[in-house]
mmCIF file of C-alpha atoms in Angstrom:
data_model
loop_
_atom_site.group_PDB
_atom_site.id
_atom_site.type_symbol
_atom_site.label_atom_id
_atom_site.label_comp_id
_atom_site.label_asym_id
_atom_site.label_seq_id
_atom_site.Cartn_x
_atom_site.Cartn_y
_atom_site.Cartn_z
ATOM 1 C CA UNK A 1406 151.627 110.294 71.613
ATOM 2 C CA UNK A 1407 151.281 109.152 75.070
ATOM 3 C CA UNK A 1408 151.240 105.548 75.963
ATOM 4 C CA UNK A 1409 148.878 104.740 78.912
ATOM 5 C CA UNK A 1410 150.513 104.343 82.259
ATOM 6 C CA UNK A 1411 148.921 100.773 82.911
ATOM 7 C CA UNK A 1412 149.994 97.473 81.539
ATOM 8 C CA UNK A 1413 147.598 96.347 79.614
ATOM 9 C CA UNK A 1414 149.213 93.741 77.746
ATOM 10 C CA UNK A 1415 149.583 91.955 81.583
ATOM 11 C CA UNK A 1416 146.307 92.306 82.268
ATOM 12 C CA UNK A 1417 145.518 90.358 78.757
ATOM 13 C CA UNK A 1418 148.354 87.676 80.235
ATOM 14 C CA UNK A 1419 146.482 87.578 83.181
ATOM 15 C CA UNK A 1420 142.545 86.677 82.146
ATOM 16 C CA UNK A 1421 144.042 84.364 79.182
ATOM 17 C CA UNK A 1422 145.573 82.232 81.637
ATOM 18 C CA UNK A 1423 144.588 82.999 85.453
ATOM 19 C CA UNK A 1424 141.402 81.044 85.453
ATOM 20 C CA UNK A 1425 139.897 83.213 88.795
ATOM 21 C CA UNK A 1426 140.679 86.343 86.867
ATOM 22 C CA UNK A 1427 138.989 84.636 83.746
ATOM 23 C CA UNK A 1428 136.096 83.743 85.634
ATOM 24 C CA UNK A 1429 135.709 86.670 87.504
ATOM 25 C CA UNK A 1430 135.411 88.523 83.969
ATOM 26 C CA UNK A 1431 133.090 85.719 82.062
ATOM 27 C CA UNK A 1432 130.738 86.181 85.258
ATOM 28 C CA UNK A 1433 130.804 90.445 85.752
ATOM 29 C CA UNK A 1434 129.767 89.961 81.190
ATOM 30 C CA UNK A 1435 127.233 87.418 82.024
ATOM 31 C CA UNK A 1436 125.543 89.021 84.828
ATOM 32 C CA UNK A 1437 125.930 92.569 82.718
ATOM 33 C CA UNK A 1438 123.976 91.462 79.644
ATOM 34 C CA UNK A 1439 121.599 89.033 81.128
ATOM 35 C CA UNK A 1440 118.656 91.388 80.673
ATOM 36 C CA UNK A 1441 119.966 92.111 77.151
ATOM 37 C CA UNK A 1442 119.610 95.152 76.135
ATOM 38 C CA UNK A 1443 116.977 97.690 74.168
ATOM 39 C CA UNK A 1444 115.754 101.249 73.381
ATOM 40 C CA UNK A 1445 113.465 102.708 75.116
ATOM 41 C CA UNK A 1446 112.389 106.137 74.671
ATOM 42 C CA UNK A 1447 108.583 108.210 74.728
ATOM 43 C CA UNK A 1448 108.616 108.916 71.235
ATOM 44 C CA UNK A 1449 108.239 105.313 69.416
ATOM 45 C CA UNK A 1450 108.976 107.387 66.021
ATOM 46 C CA UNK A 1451 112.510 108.025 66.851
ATOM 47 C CA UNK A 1452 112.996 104.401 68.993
ATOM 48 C CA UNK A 1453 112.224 102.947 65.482
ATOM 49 C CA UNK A 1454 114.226 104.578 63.072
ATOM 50 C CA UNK A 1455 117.354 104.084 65.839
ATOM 51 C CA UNK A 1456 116.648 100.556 65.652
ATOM 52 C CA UNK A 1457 116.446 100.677 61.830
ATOM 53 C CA UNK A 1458 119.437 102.686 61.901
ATOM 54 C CA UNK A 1459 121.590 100.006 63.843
ATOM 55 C CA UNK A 1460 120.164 96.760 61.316
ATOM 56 C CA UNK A 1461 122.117 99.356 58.107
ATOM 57 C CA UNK A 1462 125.317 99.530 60.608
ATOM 58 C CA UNK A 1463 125.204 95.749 61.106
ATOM 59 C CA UNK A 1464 124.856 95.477 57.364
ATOM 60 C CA UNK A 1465 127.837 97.684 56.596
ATOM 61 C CA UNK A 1466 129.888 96.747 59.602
ATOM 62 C CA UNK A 1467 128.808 92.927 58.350
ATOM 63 C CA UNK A 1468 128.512 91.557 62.111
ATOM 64 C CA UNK A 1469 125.464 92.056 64.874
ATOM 65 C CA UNK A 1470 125.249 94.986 66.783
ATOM 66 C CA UNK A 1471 124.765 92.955 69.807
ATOM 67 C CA UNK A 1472 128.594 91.500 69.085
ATOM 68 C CA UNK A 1473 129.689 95.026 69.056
ATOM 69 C CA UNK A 1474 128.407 95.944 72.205
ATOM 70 C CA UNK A 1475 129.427 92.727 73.809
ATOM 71 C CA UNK A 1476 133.016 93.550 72.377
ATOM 72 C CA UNK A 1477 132.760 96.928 73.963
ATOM 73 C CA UNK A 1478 131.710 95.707 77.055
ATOM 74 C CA UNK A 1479 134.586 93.515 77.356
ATOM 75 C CA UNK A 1480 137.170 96.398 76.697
ATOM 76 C CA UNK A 1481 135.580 98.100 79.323
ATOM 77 C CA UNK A 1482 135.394 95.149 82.292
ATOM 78 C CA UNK A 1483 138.881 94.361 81.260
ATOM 79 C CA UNK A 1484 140.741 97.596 80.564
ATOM 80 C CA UNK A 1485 138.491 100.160 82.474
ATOM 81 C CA UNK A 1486 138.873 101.837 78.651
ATOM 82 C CA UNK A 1487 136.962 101.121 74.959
ATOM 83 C CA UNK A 1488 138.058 103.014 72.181
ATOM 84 C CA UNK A 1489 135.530 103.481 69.792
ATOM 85 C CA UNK A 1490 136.147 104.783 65.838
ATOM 86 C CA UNK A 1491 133.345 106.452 63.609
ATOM 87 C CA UNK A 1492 133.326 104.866 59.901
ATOM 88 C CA UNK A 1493 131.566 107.388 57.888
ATOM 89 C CA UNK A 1494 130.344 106.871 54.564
ATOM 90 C CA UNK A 1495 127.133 107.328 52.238
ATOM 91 C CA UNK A 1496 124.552 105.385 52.943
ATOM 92 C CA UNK A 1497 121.290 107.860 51.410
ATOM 93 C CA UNK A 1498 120.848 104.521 48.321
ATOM 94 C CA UNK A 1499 119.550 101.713 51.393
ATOM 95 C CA UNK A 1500 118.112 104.238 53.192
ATOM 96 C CA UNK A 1501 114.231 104.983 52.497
ATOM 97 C CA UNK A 1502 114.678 109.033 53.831
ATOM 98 C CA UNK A 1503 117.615 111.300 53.371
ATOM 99 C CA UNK A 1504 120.290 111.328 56.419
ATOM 100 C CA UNK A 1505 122.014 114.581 56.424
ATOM 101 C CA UNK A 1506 125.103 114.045 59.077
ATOM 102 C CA UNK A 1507 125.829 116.647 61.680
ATOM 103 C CA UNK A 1508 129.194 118.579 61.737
ATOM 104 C CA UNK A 1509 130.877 116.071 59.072
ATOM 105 C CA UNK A 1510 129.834 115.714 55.240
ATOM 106 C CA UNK A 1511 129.435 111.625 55.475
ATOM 107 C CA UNK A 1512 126.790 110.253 57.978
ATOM 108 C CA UNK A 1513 128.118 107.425 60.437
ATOM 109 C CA UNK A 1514 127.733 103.973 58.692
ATOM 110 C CA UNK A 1515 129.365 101.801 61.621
ATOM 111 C CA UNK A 1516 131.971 101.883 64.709
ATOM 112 C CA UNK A 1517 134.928 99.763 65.083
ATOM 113 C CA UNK A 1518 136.743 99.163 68.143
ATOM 114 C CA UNK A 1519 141.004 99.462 68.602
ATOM 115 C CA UNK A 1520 141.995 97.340 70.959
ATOM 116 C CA UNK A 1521 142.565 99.026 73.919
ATOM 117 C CA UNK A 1522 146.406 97.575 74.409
ATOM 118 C CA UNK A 1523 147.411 99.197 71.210
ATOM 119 C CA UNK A 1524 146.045 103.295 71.677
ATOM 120 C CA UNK A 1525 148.330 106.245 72.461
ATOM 121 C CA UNK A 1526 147.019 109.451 73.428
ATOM 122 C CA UNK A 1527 147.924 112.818 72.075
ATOM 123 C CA UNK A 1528 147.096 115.725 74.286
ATOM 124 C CA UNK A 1529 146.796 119.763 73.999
ATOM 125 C CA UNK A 1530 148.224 122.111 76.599
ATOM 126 C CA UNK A 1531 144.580 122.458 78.282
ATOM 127 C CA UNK A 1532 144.734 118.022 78.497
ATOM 128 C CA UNK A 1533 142.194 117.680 75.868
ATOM 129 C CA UNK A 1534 142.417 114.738 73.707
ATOM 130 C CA UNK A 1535 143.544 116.241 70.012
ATOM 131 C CA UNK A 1536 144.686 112.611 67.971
ATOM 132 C CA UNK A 1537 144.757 108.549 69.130
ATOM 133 C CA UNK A 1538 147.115 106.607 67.574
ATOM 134 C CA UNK A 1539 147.109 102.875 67.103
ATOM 135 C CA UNK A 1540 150.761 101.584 67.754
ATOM 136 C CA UNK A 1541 150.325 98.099 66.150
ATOM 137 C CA UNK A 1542 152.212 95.184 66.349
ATOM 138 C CA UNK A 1543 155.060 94.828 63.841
ATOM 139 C CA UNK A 1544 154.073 91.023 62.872
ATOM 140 C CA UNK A 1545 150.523 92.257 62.033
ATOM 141 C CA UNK A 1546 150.057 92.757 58.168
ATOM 142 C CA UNK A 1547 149.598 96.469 57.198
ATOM 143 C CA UNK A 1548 149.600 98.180 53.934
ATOM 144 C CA UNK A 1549 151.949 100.423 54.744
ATOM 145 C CA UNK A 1550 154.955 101.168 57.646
ATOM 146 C CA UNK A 1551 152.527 103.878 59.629
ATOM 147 C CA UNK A 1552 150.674 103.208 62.436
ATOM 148 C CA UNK A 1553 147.076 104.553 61.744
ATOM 149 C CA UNK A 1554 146.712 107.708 63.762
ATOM 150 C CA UNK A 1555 141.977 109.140 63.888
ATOM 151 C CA UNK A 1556 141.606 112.922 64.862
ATOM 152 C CA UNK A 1557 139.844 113.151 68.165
ATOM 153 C CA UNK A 1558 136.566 113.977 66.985
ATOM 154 C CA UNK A 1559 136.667 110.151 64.908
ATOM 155 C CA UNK A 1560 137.330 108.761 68.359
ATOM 156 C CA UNK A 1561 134.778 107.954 71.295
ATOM 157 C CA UNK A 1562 136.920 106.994 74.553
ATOM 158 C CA UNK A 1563 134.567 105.147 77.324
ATOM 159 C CA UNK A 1564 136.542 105.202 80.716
ATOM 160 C CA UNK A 1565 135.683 104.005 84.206
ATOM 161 C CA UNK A 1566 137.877 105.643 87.173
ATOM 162 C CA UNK A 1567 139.917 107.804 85.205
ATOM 163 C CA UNK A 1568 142.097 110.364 87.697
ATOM 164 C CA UNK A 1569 142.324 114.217 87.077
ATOM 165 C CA UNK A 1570 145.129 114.616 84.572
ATOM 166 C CA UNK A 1571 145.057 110.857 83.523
ATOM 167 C CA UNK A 1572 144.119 110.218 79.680
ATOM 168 C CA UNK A 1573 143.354 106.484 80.487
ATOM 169 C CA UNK A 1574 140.820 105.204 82.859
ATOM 170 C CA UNK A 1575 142.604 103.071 85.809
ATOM 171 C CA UNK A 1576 141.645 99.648 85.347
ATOM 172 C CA UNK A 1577 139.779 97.182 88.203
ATOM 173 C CA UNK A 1578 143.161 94.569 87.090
ATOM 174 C CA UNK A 1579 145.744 96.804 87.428
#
C-alpha cells in the first residue's frame, strides 16, 4: 500500500494552529456552501425519490446529510482528497418500493468518510486503484490488530490537481 507523497498530518498542524491558514479555510467553506445546496433535475419523479433516498441514509448513517457533505467538503479544501466508503445493507422493510442495487447484492444505505491522513493506496500495473487501506493510529481503540483495508469498488476518491501517475491529489497547503 502506498502512502501519499504529501504530509498531511502538517497540513492538519498547520490549520489547527496557524490562524491565517484557519481562516483562509473557515472562509473558502463559508463562501462554498452559502447558497446551500439542492437537486435539481427535469424529471421531479426521480428529484424526489433522491431526496427521499438521502432522509433513509441520514436515518441509517444517524447524522444529516448536510453534515456529511460539509465533512466532505472540508477533506477536500484541506487535503485536495475525500475518501468516501459505501455501507451497504438492506433497507427494502423502510422503504415503500423495492430497491434492487446495481452490480452488488446489498443496496447503498450510507457513506462514511476515512480521514484523508490515514489512506494508503494500492495500485495495479496499469495505475488503477485495486484496495485503500486505513493505516490507523495505534492509540485508537480497534477490535482487532488489522488496519481495515475496502476493495476499490467500496471506495469513491474525490481529488483536485492530481498529476499523471500520482494516486493522491496535490493539495492547495502543501
Amino acid at each position: 500500500f502506498e502512502p501519499s507523497p504529501y504530509d498531511f498530518d502538517r497540513i492538519i498542524q498547520a490549520v489547527d494552529t496557524d490562524s491565517y491558514v484557519k481562516q483562509a479555510i473557515a472562509k473558502y467553506r463559508e463562501l462554498f456552501w452559502k447558497e446551500g445546496w439542492e437537486i435539481v433535475g427535469e424529471n421531479s419523479e426521480a428529484v424526489e425519490y433522491l431526496y427521499q433516498r438521502i432522509d433513509y441514509m441520514e436515518m441509517a448513517m444517524k447524522r444529516p446529510f448536510l453534515d456529511f457533505l460539509i465533512e466532505v467538503s472540508d477533506q477536500l479544501f484541506k487535503f485536495s482528497n475525500a475518501f468516501i466508503v459505501k455501507a451497504r445493507g438492506d433497507i427494502n422493510e423502510y422503504f415503500p418500493s423495492d430497491l434492487s442495487a446495481i452490480n452488488a447484492n446489498q443496496t447503498i444505505v450510507g457513506y462514511y468518510l476515512i480521514p484523508t491522513e490515514q489512506v494508503r493506496i494500492l495500485r495495479n500495473k496499469h495505475n488503477r486503484p485495486q484496495a485503500y487501506q486505513q493505516a490507523t493510529d495505534p492509540l485508537t481503540y480497534s477490535p482487532n490488530d488489522k488496519d481495515p483495508v475496502w476493495a476499490a469498488d467500496r471506495v469513491i476518491h474525490l481529488h483536485f490537481d492530481r498529476k499523471t501517475g500520482r494516486a493522491f491529489g496535490t493539495p492547495f497547503l502543501s
